[in-house]
Short mmCIF file of C-alpha atoms in Angstrom, two decimals:
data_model
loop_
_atom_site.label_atom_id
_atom_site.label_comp_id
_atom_site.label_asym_id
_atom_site.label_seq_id
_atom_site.Cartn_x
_atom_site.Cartn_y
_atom_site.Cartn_z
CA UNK A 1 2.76 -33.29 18.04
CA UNK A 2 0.86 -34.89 15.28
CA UNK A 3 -1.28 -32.53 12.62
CA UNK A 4 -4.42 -33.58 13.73
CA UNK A 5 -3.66 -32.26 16.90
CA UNK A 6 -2.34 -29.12 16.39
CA UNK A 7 -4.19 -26.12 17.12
CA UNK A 8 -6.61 -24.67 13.78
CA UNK A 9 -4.22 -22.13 13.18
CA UNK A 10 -0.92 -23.74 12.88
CA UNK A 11 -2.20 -26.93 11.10
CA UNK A 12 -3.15 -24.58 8.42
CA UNK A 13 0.01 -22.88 8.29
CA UNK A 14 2.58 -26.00 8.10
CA UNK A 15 0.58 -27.50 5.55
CA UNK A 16 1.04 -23.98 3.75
CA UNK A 17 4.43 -23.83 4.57
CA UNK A 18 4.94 -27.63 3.14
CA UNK A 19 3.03 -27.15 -0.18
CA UNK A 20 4.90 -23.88 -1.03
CA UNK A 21 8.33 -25.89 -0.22
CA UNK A 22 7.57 -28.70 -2.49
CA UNK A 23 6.17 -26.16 -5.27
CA UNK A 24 9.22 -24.17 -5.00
CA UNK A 25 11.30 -27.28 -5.25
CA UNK A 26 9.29 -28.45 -7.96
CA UNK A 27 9.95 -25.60 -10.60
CA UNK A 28 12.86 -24.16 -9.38
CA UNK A 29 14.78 -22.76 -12.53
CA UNK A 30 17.90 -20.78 -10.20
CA UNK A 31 16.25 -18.38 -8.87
CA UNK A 32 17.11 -15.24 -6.95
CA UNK A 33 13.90 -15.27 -5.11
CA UNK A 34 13.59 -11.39 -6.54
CA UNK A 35 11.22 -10.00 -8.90
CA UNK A 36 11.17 -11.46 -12.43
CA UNK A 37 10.06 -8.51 -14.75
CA UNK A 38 8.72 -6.51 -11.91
CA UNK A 39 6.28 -9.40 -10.37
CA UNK A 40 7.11 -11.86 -7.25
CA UNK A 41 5.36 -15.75 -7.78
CA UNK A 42 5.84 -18.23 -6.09
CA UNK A 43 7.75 -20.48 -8.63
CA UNK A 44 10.19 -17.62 -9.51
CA UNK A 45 11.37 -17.85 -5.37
CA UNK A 46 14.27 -20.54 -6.17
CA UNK A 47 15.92 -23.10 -3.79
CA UNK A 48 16.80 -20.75 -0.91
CA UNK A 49 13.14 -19.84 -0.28
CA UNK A 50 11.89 -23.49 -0.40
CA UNK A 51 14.97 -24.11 2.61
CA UNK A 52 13.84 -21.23 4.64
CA UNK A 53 10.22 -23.02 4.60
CA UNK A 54 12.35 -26.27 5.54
CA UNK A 55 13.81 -24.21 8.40
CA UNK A 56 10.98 -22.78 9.88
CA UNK A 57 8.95 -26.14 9.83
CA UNK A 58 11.91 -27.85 11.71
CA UNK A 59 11.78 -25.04 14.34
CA UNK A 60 8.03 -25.50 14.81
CA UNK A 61 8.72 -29.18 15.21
CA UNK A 62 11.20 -29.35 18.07
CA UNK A 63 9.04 -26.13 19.65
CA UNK A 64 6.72 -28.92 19.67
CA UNK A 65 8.41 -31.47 20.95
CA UNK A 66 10.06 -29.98 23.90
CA UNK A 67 6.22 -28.94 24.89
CA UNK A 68 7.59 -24.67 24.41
CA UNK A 69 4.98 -21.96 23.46
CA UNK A 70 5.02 -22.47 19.77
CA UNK A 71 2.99 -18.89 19.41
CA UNK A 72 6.62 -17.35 20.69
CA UNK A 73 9.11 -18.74 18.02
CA UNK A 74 10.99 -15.41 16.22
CA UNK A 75 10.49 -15.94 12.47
CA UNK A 76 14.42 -15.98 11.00
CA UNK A 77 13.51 -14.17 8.02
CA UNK A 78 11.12 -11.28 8.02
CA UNK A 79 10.69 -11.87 4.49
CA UNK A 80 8.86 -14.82 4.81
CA UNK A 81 5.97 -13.29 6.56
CA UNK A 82 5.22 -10.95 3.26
CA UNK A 83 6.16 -13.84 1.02
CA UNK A 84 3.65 -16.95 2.45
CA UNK A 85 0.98 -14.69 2.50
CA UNK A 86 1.17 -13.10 -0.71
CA UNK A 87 1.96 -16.68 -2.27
CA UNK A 88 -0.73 -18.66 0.17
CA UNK A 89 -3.00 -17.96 -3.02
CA UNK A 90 -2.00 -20.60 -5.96
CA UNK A 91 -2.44 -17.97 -8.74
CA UNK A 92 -0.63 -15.15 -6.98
CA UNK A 93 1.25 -12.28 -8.61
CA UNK A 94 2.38 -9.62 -6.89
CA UNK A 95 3.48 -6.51 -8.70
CA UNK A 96 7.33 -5.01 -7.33
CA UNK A 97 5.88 -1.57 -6.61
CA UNK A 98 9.23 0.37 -7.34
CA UNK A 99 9.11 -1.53 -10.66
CA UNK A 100 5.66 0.17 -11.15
CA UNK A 101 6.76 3.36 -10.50
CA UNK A 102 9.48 2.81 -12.66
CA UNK A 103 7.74 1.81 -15.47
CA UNK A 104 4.77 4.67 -14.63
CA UNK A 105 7.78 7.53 -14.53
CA UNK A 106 8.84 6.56 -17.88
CA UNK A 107 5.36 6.22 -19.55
CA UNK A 108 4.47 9.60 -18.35
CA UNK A 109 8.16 10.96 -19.45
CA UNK A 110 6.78 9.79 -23.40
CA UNK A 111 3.57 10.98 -23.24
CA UNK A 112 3.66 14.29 -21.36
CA UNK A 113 5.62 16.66 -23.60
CA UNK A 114 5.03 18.96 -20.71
CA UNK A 115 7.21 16.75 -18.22
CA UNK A 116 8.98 19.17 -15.94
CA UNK A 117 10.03 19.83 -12.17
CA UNK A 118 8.75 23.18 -12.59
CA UNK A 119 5.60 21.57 -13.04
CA UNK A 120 5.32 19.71 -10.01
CA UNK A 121 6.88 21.76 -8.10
CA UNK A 122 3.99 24.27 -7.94
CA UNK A 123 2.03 21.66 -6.18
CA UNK A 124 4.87 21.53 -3.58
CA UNK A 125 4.71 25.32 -2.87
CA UNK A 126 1.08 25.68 -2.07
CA UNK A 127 1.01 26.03 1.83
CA UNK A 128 -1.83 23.42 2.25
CA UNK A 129 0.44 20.94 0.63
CA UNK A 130 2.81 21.27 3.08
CA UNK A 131 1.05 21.93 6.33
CA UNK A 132 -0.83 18.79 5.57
CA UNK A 133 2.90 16.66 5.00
CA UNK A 134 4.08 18.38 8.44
CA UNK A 135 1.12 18.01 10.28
CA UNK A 136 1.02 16.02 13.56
CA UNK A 137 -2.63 14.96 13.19
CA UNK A 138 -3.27 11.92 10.72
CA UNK A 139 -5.81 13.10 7.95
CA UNK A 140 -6.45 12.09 4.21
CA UNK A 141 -6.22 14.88 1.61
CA UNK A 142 -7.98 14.02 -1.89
CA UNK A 143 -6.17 15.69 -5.57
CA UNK A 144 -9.02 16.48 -8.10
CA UNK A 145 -7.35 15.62 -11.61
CA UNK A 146 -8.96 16.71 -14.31
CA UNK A 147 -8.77 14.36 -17.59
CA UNK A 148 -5.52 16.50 -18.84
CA UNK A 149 -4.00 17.02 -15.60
CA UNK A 150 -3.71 13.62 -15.09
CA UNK A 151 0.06 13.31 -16.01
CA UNK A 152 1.10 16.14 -13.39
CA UNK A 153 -0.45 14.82 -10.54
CA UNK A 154 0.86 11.46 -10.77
CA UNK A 155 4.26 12.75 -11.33
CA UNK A 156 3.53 14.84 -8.59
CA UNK A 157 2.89 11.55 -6.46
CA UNK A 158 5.55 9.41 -7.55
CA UNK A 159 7.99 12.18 -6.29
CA UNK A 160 5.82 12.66 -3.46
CA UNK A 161 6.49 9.09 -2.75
CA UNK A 162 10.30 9.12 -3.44
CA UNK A 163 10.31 11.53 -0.77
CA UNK A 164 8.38 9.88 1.83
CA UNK A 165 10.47 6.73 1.33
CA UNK A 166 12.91 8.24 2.81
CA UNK A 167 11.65 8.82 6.27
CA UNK A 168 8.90 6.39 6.66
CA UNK A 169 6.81 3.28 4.82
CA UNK A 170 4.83 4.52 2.05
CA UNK A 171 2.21 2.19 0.50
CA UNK A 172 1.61 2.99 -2.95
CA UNK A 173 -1.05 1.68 -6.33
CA UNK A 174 -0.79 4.52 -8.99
CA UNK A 175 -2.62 4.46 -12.27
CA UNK A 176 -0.94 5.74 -15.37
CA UNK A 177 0.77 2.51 -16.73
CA UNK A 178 1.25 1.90 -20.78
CA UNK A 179 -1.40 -0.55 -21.75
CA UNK A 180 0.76 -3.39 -22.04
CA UNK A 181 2.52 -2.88 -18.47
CA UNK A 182 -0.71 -2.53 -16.69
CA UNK A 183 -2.39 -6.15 -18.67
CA UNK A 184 1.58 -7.86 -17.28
CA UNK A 185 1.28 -6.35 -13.74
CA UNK A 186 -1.78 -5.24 -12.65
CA UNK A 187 -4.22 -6.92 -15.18
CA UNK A 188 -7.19 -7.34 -13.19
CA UNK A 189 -7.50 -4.66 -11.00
CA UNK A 190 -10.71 -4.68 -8.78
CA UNK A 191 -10.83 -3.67 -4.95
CA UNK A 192 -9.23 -7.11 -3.49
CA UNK A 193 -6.70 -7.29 -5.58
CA UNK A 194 -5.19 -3.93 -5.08
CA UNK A 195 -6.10 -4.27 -1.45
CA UNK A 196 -4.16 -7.07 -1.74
CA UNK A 197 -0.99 -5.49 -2.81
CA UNK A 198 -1.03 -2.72 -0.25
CA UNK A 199 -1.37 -5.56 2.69
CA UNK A 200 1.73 -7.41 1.02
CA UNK A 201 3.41 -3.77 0.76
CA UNK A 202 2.52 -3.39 4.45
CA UNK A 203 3.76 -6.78 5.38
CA UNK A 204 7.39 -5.75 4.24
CA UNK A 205 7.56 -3.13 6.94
CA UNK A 206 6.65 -5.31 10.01
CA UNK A 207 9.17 -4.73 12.77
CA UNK A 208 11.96 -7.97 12.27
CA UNK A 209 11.08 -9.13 15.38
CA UNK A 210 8.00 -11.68 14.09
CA UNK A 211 6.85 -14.33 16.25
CA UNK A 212 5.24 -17.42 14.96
CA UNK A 213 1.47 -16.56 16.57
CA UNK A 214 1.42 -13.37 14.83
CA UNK A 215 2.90 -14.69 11.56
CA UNK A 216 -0.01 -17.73 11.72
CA UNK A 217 -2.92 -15.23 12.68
CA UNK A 218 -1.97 -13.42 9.47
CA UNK A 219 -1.24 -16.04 6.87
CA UNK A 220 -5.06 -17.55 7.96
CA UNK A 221 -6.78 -14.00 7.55
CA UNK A 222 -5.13 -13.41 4.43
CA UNK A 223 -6.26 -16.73 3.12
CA UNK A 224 -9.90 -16.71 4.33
CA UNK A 225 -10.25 -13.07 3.56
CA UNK A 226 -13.03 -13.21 0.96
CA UNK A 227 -14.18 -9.85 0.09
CA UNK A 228 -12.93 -6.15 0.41
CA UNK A 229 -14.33 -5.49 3.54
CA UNK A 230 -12.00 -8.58 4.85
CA UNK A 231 -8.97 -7.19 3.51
CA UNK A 232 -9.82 -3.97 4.60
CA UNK A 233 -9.80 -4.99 8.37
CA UNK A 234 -6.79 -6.91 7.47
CA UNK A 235 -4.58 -3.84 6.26
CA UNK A 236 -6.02 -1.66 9.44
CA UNK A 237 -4.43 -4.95 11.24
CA UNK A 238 -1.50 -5.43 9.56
CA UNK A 239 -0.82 -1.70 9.85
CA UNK A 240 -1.36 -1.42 13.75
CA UNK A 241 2.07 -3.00 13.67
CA UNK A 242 3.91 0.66 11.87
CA UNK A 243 4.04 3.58 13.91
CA UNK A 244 3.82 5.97 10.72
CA UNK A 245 2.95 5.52 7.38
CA UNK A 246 1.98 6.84 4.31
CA UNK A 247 -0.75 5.43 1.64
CA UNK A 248 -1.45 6.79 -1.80
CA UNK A 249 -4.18 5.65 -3.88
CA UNK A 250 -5.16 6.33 -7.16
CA UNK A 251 -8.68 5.99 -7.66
CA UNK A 252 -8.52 5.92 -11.19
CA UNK A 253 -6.40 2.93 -11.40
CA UNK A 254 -10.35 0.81 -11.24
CA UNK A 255 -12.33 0.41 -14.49
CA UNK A 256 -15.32 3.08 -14.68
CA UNK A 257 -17.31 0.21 -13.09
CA UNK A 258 -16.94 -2.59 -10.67
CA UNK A 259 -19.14 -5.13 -9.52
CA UNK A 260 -17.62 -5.49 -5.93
CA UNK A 261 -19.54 -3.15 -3.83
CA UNK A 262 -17.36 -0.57 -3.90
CA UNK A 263 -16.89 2.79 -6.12
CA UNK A 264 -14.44 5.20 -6.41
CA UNK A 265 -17.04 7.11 -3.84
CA UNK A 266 -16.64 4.61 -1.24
CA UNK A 267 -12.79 4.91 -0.76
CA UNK A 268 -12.75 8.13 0.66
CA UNK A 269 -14.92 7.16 3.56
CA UNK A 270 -13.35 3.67 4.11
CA UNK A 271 -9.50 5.09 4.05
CA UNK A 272 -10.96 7.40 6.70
CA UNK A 273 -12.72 5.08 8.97
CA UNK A 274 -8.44 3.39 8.59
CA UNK A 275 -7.16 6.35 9.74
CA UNK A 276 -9.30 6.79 12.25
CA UNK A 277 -9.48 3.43 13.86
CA UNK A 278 -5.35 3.12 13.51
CA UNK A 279 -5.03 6.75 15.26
CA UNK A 280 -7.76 5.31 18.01
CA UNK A 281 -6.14 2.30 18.96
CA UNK A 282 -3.83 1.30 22.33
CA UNK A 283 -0.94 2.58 20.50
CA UNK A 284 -1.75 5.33 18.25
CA UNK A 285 -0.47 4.99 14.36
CA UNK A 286 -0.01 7.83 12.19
CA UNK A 287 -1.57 7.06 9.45
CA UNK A 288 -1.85 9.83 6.38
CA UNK A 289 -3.38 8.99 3.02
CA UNK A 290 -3.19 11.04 -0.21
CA UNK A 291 -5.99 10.21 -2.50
CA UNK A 292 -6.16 11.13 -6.86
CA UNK A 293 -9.43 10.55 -8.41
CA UNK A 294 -11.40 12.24 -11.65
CA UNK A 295 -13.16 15.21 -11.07
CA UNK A 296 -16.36 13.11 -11.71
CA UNK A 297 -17.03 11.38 -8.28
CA UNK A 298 -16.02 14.69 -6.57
CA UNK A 299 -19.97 15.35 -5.78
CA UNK A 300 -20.20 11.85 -3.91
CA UNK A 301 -16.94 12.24 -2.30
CA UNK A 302 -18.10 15.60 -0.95
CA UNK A 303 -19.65 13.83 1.90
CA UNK A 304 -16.71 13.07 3.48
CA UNK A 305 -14.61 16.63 3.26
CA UNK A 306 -13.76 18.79 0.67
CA UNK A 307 -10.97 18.39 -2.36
CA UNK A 308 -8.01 20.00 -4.03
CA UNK A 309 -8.83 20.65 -7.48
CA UNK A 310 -5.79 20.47 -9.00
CA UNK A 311 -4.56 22.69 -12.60
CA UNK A 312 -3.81 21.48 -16.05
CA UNK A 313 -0.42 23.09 -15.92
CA UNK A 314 1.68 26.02 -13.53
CA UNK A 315 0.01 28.18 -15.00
CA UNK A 316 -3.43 27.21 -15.33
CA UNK A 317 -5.55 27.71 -12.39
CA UNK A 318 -8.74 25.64 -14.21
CA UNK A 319 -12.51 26.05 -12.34
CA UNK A 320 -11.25 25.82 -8.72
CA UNK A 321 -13.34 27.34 -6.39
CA UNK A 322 -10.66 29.06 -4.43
CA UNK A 323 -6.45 29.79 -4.86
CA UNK A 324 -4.55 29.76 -1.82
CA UNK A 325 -1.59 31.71 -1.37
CA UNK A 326 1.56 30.83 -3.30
CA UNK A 327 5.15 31.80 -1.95
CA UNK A 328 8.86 32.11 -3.25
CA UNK A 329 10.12 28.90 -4.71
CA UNK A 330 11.75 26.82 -1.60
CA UNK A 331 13.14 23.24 -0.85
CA UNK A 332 10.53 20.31 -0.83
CA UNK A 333 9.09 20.10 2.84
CA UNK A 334 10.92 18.13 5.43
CA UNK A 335 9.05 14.91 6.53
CA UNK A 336 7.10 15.43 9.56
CA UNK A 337 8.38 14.63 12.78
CA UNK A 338 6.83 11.98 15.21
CA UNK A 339 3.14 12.12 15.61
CA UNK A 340 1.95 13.59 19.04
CA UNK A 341 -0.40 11.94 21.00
CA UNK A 342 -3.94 13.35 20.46
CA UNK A 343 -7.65 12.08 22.15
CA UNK A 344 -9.68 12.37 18.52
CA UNK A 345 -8.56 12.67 15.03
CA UNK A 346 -9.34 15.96 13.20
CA UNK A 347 -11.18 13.83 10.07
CA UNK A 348 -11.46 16.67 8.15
CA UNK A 349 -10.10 16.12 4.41
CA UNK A 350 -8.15 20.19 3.49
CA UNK A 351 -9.10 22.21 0.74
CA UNK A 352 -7.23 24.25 -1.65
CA UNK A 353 -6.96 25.13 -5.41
CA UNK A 354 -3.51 24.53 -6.84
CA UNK A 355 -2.30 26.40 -9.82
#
C-alpha cells in the first residue's frame, strides 16, 4: 500500500519509524542502546535499534500487502514502544530513573549528616503509613516536608520505592539532585516534561503483548500532545494498560513558579481525578500515589484532603496538629495484595503526624 494511502495514523508512524532508523544509522558511535550517563537519546541507541525499526517496517509492509489487519501485528520488542515515543521528539532526553535515584541517594548520603535507617524507619512504623501501603482502595496520601526535613522524606521515598519495585511498577520524579546532576538530567523541569518522563516510565511496563494499533494510537498522542492537560490524559491512558501501580511525585522538584497553568496546588487534585478515573474504568486499576511538597502550598492543597506533616528528625515531632500512635519497631510492611473490586473510590487523602 502506498503512503498516501495509508490510514492517518500509520502514515505518521512509518515515517517516524524511518527517520529514527536513518538518524540512528547516521550517528551511530557502537552503541549499547542503554543509558549513556544516566539519559536515553536517540543517537546513543546504536545499530541494533535502527534494525529493529528496519524490522518492524518490513512487517507492516507485507501486513500490507497480503491485505491482513495491520492494527493486529505483535510488536517484537516491547522496548520499542517506550523508545519511539520518548525519541518521536528530535530534542529528547530521557532521564534513567534508577540512575536518578542513584545519584539522589548519594547526594543526600553527603549532605545529611543525619543519614540513618533509624531515621526513616520511624516513618515506616506509624500505622497510617502502613494501612495506607496495604490498603485495597486506591487513594493518594500527601508528606508535608518542612525546609529541614527535606532530606528524610526523600530518603524515606527512595526506599519506599525500592520496596515497591519489588512487587509492582512504581513511577517515580524525586527532587533532591546536586546542582550539577539536576542541570545534566532534568534541566528544565516544568509540568510536560516531567509528565513526560512518567508516561515513558509507564510505557516500560506495558504487558509484552503490543499490537501495532495500540503502539500507533500512542506514538501519535504522544507527539501531538501539546500541553499538560494532554499528557495528563495520556498517562491515565497509558496506565489503563497496568493493573497496579505506584506513582511518587515530588512537588518540589518545579521552580517556585511556572508559567504552565499549573502549581504545586493543582497536582493534588489532578493525580486524584487519575486515580479516580483509572479505578472507574471497565477494568479497574489500582492506582496509589504518594505525594512530597513544602509545607507552603499545604493551605491550597487542603481542598482536596488533609496531609501528613512530617518531623525534622525521630525525635522531633515539629507543629503537627495531631501524633498517631507509634508501635514496637517491626519489618517494613508487606506490599498489598490484589486490589478488590469496589463501586466508588474512597478519595479521601489520610492524615497523620509523624515523629
Amino acid at each position: 500500500m502506498e503512503a498516501s494511502r495509508m490510514p492517518d495514523q500509520l502514515r505518521e508512524l512509518v515515517s517516524e519509524l524511518d527517520r529514527q532508523a536513518q538518524e540512528c544509522t547516521r550517528h551511530d558511535t557502537g552503541a549499547s542502546g542503554e543509558a549513556i550517563e544516566g539519559l536515553f537519546t536517540l543517537q546513543s541507541q546504536g545499530a541494533d535499534y535502527a534494525r529493529a525499526l528496519r524490522k518492524l517496517q518490513s512487517s507492516i509492509a507485507e501486513c500490507l500487502a497480503e491485505n491482513r489487519d495491520w492494527c493486529a501485528i505483535t510488536i517484537p520488542d516491547e522496548s520499542l514502544l517506550w523508545k519511539v515515543c520518548a525519541f518521536s521528539r528530535p530534542s529528547a532526553r530521557i532521564a534513567d530513573p534508577l540512575f536518578m535515584r542513584q545519584k539522589t541517594t548519594t547526594f543526600l548520603k553527603l549532605v545529611d549528616r543525619q543519614n540513618n535507617n533509624d531515621d526513616i524507619q520511624g516513618i515506616w512504623e506509624n500505622k497510617v503509613i502502613e494501612n495506607w501501603v496495604t490498603s485495597d482502595t486506591p487513594s493518594a496520601l500527601f508528606l508535608e516536608i518542612p525546609f529541614r526535613g527535606t532530606g528524610r522524606v526523600r530518603r524515606f521515598a527512595l526506599d519506599f520505592i525500592d520496596h515497591l519495585h519489588e512487587h509492582h511498577p512504581v513511577l517515580s520524579m524525586i527532587g533532591g539532585l546536586s546542582q550539577a546532576d539536576a542541570d545534566h538530567l532534568l534541566p528544565d523541569p516544568t509540568p510536560k516534561t516531567v509528565l513526560e518522563h512518567l508516561i515513558v516510565q509507564a510505557l516500560r511496563h506495558i504487558n509484552p503483548e503490543i499490537r501495532l494499533g495500540f503502539f500507533a494510537e500512542t506514538v501519535s498522542s504522544f507527539r501531538a500532545s501539546t500541553t499538560a492537560g494532554d499528557l495528563l490524559g495520556l498517562l491515565k491512558a497509558v496506565c489503563a494498560n497496568i493493573s497496579k501501580l505506584t506513582i511518587v511525585f515530588d512537588l518540589s522538584i518545579f521552580p517556585p513558579r511556572l508559567n504552565e497553568g499549573m502549581d504545586a496546588a493543582s497536582w493534588p487534585t489532578e493525580f486524584s481525578r487519575l486515580i479516580t478515573g483509572l479505578w472507574d474504568c471497565s477494568y479497574p486499576v489500582f492506582c496509589h500515589v504518594l505525594l512530597l511538597g513544602s509545607v507552603l502550598p499545604t493551605a491550597k492543597i487542603a481542598s482536596e484532603g488533609d496531609v501528613i506533616s512530617v518531623g525534622i528528625s525521630a525525635m522531633d515531632f515539629g507543629t503537627s496538629r495531631r501524633r498517631f500512635p507509634f508501635h514496637p519497631p517491626r519489618p517494613i510492611p508487606k506490599a498489598y495484595e490484589a486490589p478488590k473490586p469496589a463501586r466508588s473510590l474512597d478519595s479521601r487523602i489520610l492524615k497523620a503526624t509523624l515523629s
